[in-house]
Amino acid sequence: MASKRQFSLKEPVDFVIVGSGSAGGILAKELSTAGFDVVVLEQGPYRHANDFVHDELAVVFRDELIGGGTKASGQTFRDDENKVAQSPMRQPARYAQNVGGASVHFTANFWRFREIDFKERSVLGAISGTNFADWPITYDELEPYYTKVDWEIGVSGAPGPNDAFRSKPFPLPPMPVKSSGVLMERGAKKLGLNVQVEPHAILSQPFNGRPACINCGYCMFFGCEVGAKSSTLAAMIPLAEASGNCEIRADSAVFRIATDKRGRASEVFYYDKDGMERSQKAKAVVVSANGAETARLLLMSASEQYPDGLANSSGFVGRNLMFNAHSAAQGVFTEQLNDYKGVQVTRIIHDFYESDPARGFYGGGGLDARPLWSATPILHALLGMPPDVPPWGAAFKDEMAHNFTRQMCLVGSTTSLALDRNNITLDPTNTDKWGRPSIRVTYRDHDDDLSMASFLQDRAMELFDAAGAQKTWRRPVLPSDGGEHLLGTCRMGDDPSSSVVNRDHRSHDIKNLFICDGSSFVTSGRGQPTMTIMALAFRAADRIKAAVAANAI
């Protein structure tokens, strides 16, 4: 690796990228290896593979990777804009704060969208009270970039019976099937359902100089200590730094993007590790901070020129927040499953992926088999136990010990409709540890999304019965109070009056300001957005490079 580059604060670099996660890390690699000078500003620390540990208390309950949780972020939540938002125990917008962003701690389930995801509005028609719309791009336009993700990031898998078109096979074979996957197959066969391999952004074999998965079981919430998880930290950031054109400036909390007299983005202000105010001049700015942080930054950057925030002439910055609705059912089997070992998911069912008017509501999704809360012992004790078991005492201990190796979960992942009422705004009273206005989340799932989540949960209970579960139970399907999928808050579109960025991720309002992350989504997909975020980032990089070549920035 080349020595790490350090740029002067006094001279403008070609690009400042805010955020180093699934989109920012890819854009950093693509632009720096193309010869551009790039500074990446990441508010979290620069952790390496050997910094990650299996400390469930620190990581899951003390929010080590997500920056300290609500106490540090000051985030607030409400389910109605007429209410005063409160500070919940668990942060409503959840994402890792470190180099590599949420790609470091995600579960690494890795679905592509299908053709229908990009054109549902045209196929199904309007849905009253929503901002349901088509994407301005198609699956065919994005497919080469999905393939690029497969081969540059590193994806293990095999095609499924209902998957979208692929121009190239997976680079790596699937991860080994787990007990939960075998039991899903058993139940599905009796019910006439199709089971397919779960693709993973985890290496089943050594690839691109990185080692294969060691099946430690600590994927969900945790960083990978061997670099087998295909985070941008493992797969992209090293290439960006090796180019000699990229500086990763960690512990840099951005609070404002300034514009010059022409209304162009010119300087990015941030707090360094010591809380000192710094700034980096730039010829162009790319915001890839996730669907919550990106919206907050644009709103915080309001000025006389842009009184409603940057890129917000449409009023769509922060609107249309989508989490993806979910449901869960759990089952205990007679024999030991030991499902806590290995990756979370090895088998999925996508027979219910598309919306079906016969159901009486909009939505589609998938079912997957995994340990979920029973992957780690503390979560198992607190969230994985049956509702009829006392929460303490001998009966609790006996059931906990018996179930841990015999328990699995069937998770339903589905849609979130775009709604004005679901949004990111600046909290008027709370601030984070840097003194920035806190993120205020206002959110209540559309009834159709909750109905679809319940529909998938019903199918899960049928699968458990068909697979021979000894005991089953379901968790109530309730409106979300937060999520890890932060989508839609700076949506892509051809019409500047109803979107924030164009099909090339350039803001409609500011020629040299680009936005690319989950905020660009027009619809939510069915529950696993990260691969699409990465594909959009590779595509955006090509569009940005073409614009530079045409002297159009």
mmCIF file of N, CA and C in Angstrom, residues 148-208:
data_model
loop_
_atom_site.group_PDB
_atom_site.id
_atom_site.type_symbol
_atom_site.label_atom_id
_atom_site.label_comp_id
_atom_site.label_asym_id
_atom_site.label_seq_id
_atom_site.Cartn_x
_atom_site.Cartn_y
_atom_site.Cartn_z
ATOM 1 N N LYS A 148 -20.772 -5.584 -11.192
ATOM 2 C CA LYS A 148 -19.513 -5.014 -10.717
ATOM 3 C C LYS A 148 -19.385 -5.172 -9.204
ATOM 4 N N VAL A 149 -20.481 -4.984 -8.497
ATOM 5 C CA VAL A 149 -20.469 -5.218 -7.046
ATOM 6 C C VAL A 149 -20.079 -6.662 -6.753
ATOM 7 N N ASP A 150 -20.726 -7.601 -7.446
ATOM 8 C CA ASP A 150 -20.412 -9.020 -7.244
ATOM 9 C C ASP A 150 -18.917 -9.269 -7.299
ATOM 10 N N TRP A 151 -18.286 -8.757 -8.347
ATOM 11 C CA TRP A 151 -16.909 -9.128 -8.645
ATOM 12 C C TRP A 151 -15.861 -8.228 -7.998
ATOM 13 N N GLU A 152 -16.202 -7.014 -7.661
ATOM 14 C CA GLU A 152 -15.215 -6.141 -7.009
ATOM 15 C C GLU A 152 -15.335 -6.160 -5.495
ATOM 16 N N ILE A 153 -16.559 -6.236 -4.998
ATOM 17 C CA ILE A 153 -16.770 -6.313 -3.547
ATOM 18 C C ILE A 153 -16.535 -7.733 -3.052
ATOM 19 N N GLY A 154 -17.060 -8.713 -3.795
ATOM 20 C CA GLY A 154 -16.928 -10.114 -3.417
ATOM 21 C C GLY A 154 -18.219 -10.653 -2.848
ATOM 22 N N VAL A 155 -18.977 -11.404 -3.676
ATOM 23 C CA VAL A 155 -20.278 -11.916 -3.265
ATOM 24 C C VAL A 155 -20.317 -13.424 -3.494
ATOM 25 N N SER A 156 -20.837 -14.147 -2.501
ATOM 26 C CA SER A 156 -20.995 -15.599 -2.578
ATOM 27 C C SER A 156 -22.467 -15.927 -2.776
ATOM 28 N N GLY A 157 -22.784 -16.838 -3.712
ATOM 29 C CA GLY A 157 -24.181 -17.170 -3.911
ATOM 30 C C GLY A 157 -24.419 -18.073 -5.091
ATOM 31 N N ALA A 158 -25.684 -18.246 -5.417
ATOM 32 C CA ALA A 158 -26.123 -19.021 -6.575
ATOM 33 C C ALA A 158 -27.464 -18.462 -7.007
ATOM 34 N N PRO A 159 -27.769 -18.504 -8.310
ATOM 35 C CA PRO A 159 -29.037 -17.929 -8.799
ATOM 36 C C PRO A 159 -30.240 -18.656 -8.217
ATOM 37 N N GLY A 160 -31.331 -17.907 -8.007
ATOM 38 C CA GLY A 160 -32.582 -18.480 -7.536
ATOM 39 C C GLY A 160 -33.595 -18.571 -8.657
ATOM 40 N N PRO A 161 -34.689 -19.299 -8.426
ATOM 41 C CA PRO A 161 -35.661 -19.556 -9.497
ATOM 42 C C PRO A 161 -36.396 -18.320 -9.992
ATOM 43 N N ASN A 162 -36.488 -17.289 -9.179
ATOM 44 C CA ASN A 162 -37.256 -16.099 -9.569
ATOM 45 C C ASN A 162 -36.398 -14.838 -9.643
ATOM 46 N N ASP A 163 -35.084 -14.994 -9.651
ATOM 47 C CA ASP A 163 -34.201 -13.836 -9.638
ATOM 48 C C ASP A 163 -34.258 -13.063 -10.951
ATOM 49 N N ALA A 164 -33.832 -11.808 -10.888
ATOM 50 C CA ALA A 164 -33.710 -10.986 -12.082
ATOM 51 C C ALA A 164 -32.549 -11.478 -12.949
ATOM 52 N N PHE A 165 -32.528 -11.014 -14.182
ATOM 53 C CA PHE A 165 -31.483 -11.347 -15.136
ATOM 54 C C PHE A 165 -30.096 -11.007 -14.592
ATOM 55 N N ARG A 166 -29.121 -11.905 -14.851
ATOM 56 C CA ARG A 166 -27.725 -11.680 -14.476
ATOM 57 C C ARG A 166 -26.866 -11.809 -15.733
ATOM 58 N N SER A 167 -25.930 -10.889 -15.904
ATOM 59 C CA SER A 167 -25.046 -10.947 -17.073
ATOM 60 C C SER A 167 -23.798 -11.774 -16.815
ATOM 61 N N LYS A 168 -23.579 -12.149 -15.567
ATOM 62 C CA LYS A 168 -22.371 -12.884 -15.205
ATOM 63 C C LYS A 168 -22.673 -13.697 -13.951
ATOM 64 N N PRO A 169 -22.088 -14.873 -13.789
ATOM 65 C CA PRO A 169 -22.364 -15.673 -12.587
ATOM 66 C C PRO A 169 -21.753 -15.066 -11.334
ATOM 67 N N PHE A 170 -22.156 -15.583 -10.197
ATOM 68 C CA PHE A 170 -21.522 -15.185 -8.938
ATOM 69 C C PHE A 170 -20.037 -15.534 -8.984
ATOM 70 N N PRO A 171 -19.190 -14.715 -8.408
ATOM 71 C CA PRO A 171 -17.762 -15.043 -8.395
ATOM 72 C C PRO A 171 -17.396 -16.150 -7.421
ATOM 73 N N LEU A 172 -18.253 -16.376 -6.409
ATOM 74 C CA LEU A 172 -17.935 -17.341 -5.357
ATOM 75 C C LEU A 172 -19.131 -18.246 -5.086
ATOM 76 N N PRO A 173 -18.893 -19.503 -4.720
ATOM 77 C CA PRO A 173 -20.000 -20.407 -4.398
ATOM 78 C C PRO A 173 -20.692 -19.982 -3.108
ATOM 79 N N PRO A 174 -21.906 -20.526 -2.854
ATOM 80 C CA PRO A 174 -22.648 -20.130 -1.643
ATOM 81 C C PRO A 174 -21.951 -20.559 -0.366
ATOM 82 N N MET A 175 -22.348 -19.914 0.710
ATOM 83 C CA MET A 175 -21.941 -20.363 2.034
ATOM 84 C C MET A 175 -22.629 -21.699 2.328
ATOM 85 N N PRO A 176 -22.033 -22.547 3.166
ATOM 86 C CA PRO A 176 -22.662 -23.850 3.485
ATOM 87 C C PRO A 176 -24.030 -23.667 4.130
ATOM 88 N N VAL A 177 -24.968 -24.537 3.785
ATOM 89 C CA VAL A 177 -26.306 -24.449 4.356
ATOM 90 C C VAL A 177 -26.259 -24.787 5.848
ATOM 91 N N LYS A 178 -27.062 -24.075 6.619
ATOM 92 C CA LYS A 178 -27.159 -24.305 8.058
ATOM 93 C C LYS A 178 -28.429 -25.090 8.378
ATOM 94 N N SER A 179 -28.550 -25.486 9.633
ATOM 95 C CA SER A 179 -29.728 -26.243 10.064
ATOM 96 C C SER A 179 -31.019 -25.486 9.762
ATOM 97 N N SER A 180 -31.018 -24.173 10.007
ATOM 98 C CA SER A 180 -32.226 -23.384 9.747
ATOM 99 C C SER A 180 -32.607 -23.439 8.279
ATOM 100 N N GLY A 181 -31.604 -23.440 7.400
ATOM 101 C CA GLY A 181 -31.880 -23.535 5.970
ATOM 102 C C GLY A 181 -32.444 -24.887 5.581
ATOM 103 N N VAL A 182 -31.913 -25.942 6.174
ATOM 104 C CA VAL A 182 -32.412 -27.293 5.888
ATOM 105 C C VAL A 182 -33.861 -27.427 6.346
ATOM 106 N N LEU A 183 -34.179 -26.879 7.513
ATOM 107 C CA LEU A 183 -35.546 -26.961 8.021
ATOM 108 C C LEU A 183 -36.499 -26.110 7.189
ATOM 109 N N MET A 184 -36.023 -24.949 6.700
ATOM 110 C CA MET A 184 -36.851 -24.163 5.795
ATOM 111 C C MET A 184 -37.158 -24.965 4.528
ATOM 112 N N GLU A 185 -36.148 -25.643 4.009
ATOM 113 C CA GLU A 185 -36.349 -26.477 2.813
ATOM 114 C C GLU A 185 -37.367 -27.590 3.084
ATOM 115 N N ARG A 186 -37.283 -28.200 4.268
ATOM 116 C CA ARG A 186 -38.210 -29.286 4.617
ATOM 117 C C ARG A 186 -39.643 -28.777 4.640
ATOM 118 N N GLY A 187 -39.869 -27.656 5.318
ATOM 119 C CA GLY A 187 -41.212 -27.104 5.399
ATOM 120 C C GLY A 187 -41.723 -26.623 4.054
ATOM 121 N N ALA A 188 -40.845 -25.974 3.275
ATOM 122 C CA ALA A 188 -41.259 -25.427 1.985
ATOM 123 C C ALA A 188 -41.647 -26.527 1.008
ATOM 124 N N LYS A 189 -40.941 -27.636 1.055
ATOM 125 C CA LYS A 189 -41.251 -28.741 0.149
ATOM 126 C C LYS A 189 -42.670 -29.244 0.394
ATOM 127 N N LYS A 190 -43.079 -29.333 1.648
ATOM 128 C CA LYS A 190 -44.429 -29.800 1.976
ATOM 129 C C LYS A 190 -45.490 -28.784 1.550
ATOM 130 N N LEU A 191 -45.113 -27.505 1.545
ATOM 131 C CA LEU A 191 -46.078 -26.453 1.220
ATOM 132 C C LEU A 191 -46.033 -26.039 -0.253
ATOM 133 N N GLY A 192 -45.122 -26.623 -1.019
ATOM 134 C CA GLY A 192 -45.015 -26.286 -2.432
ATOM 135 C C GLY A 192 -44.358 -24.952 -2.705
ATOM 136 N N LEU A 193 -43.478 -24.505 -1.828
ATOM 137 C CA LEU A 193 -42.773 -23.231 -1.994
ATOM 138 C C LEU A 193 -41.349 -23.476 -2.490
ATOM 139 N N ASN A 194 -40.794 -22.461 -3.115
ATOM 140 C CA ASN A 194 -39.433 -22.539 -3.656
ATOM 141 C C ASN A 194 -38.431 -21.918 -2.694
ATOM 142 N N VAL A 195 -37.411 -22.661 -2.351
ATOM 143 C CA VAL A 195 -36.337 -22.155 -1.491
ATOM 144 C C VAL A 195 -35.107 -21.921 -2.350
ATOM 145 N N GLN A 196 -34.383 -20.837 -2.076
ATOM 146 C CA GLN A 196 -33.167 -20.554 -2.824
ATOM 147 C C GLN A 196 -32.039 -20.144 -1.890
ATOM 148 N N VAL A 197 -30.851 -20.160 -2.421
ATOM 149 C CA VAL A 197 -29.654 -19.781 -1.666
ATOM 150 C C VAL A 197 -29.699 -18.291 -1.348
ATOM 151 N N GLU A 198 -29.300 -17.934 -0.143
ATOM 152 C CA GLU A 198 -29.122 -16.528 0.234
ATOM 153 C C GLU A 198 -27.760 -16.053 -0.238
ATOM 154 N N PRO A 199 -27.700 -15.042 -1.123
ATOM 155 C CA PRO A 199 -26.401 -14.467 -1.472
ATOM 156 C C PRO A 199 -25.829 -13.667 -0.297
ATOM 157 N N HIS A 200 -24.513 -13.639 -0.217
ATOM 158 C CA HIS A 200 -23.844 -12.930 0.878
ATOM 159 C C HIS A 200 -22.712 -12.038 0.371
ATOM 160 N N ALA A 201 -22.585 -10.884 1.005
ATOM 161 C CA ALA A 201 -21.383 -10.076 0.832
ATOM 162 C C ALA A 201 -20.354 -10.557 1.861
ATOM 163 N N ILE A 202 -20.099 -11.851 1.814
ATOM 164 C CA ILE A 202 -19.134 -12.538 2.680
ATOM 165 C C ILE A 202 -18.454 -13.579 1.809
ATOM 166 N N LEU A 203 -17.168 -13.751 1.971
ATOM 167 C CA LEU A 203 -16.400 -14.631 1.101
ATOM 168 C C LEU A 203 -16.478 -16.083 1.573
ATOM 169 N N SER A 204 -16.976 -16.955 0.699
ATOM 170 C CA SER A 204 -16.986 -18.386 1.007
ATOM 171 C C SER A 204 -15.625 -19.021 0.718
ATOM 172 N N GLN A 205 -14.818 -18.345 -0.089
ATOM 173 C CA GLN A 205 -13.452 -18.775 -0.423
ATOM 174 C C GLN A 205 -12.566 -17.538 -0.470
ATOM 175 N N PRO A 206 -11.246 -17.701 -0.366
ATOM 176 C CA PRO A 206 -10.368 -16.541 -0.522
ATOM 177 C C PRO A 206 -10.615 -15.852 -1.867
ATOM 178 N N PHE A 207 -10.571 -14.513 -1.862
ATOM 179 C CA PHE A 207 -10.925 -13.755 -3.066
ATOM 180 C C PHE A 207 -10.286 -12.372 -3.014
ATOM 181 N N ASN A 208 -9.682 -11.968 -4.108
ATOM 182 C CA ASN A 208 -9.076 -10.631 -4.216
ATOM 183 C C ASN A 208 -8.126 -10.323 -3.059
#
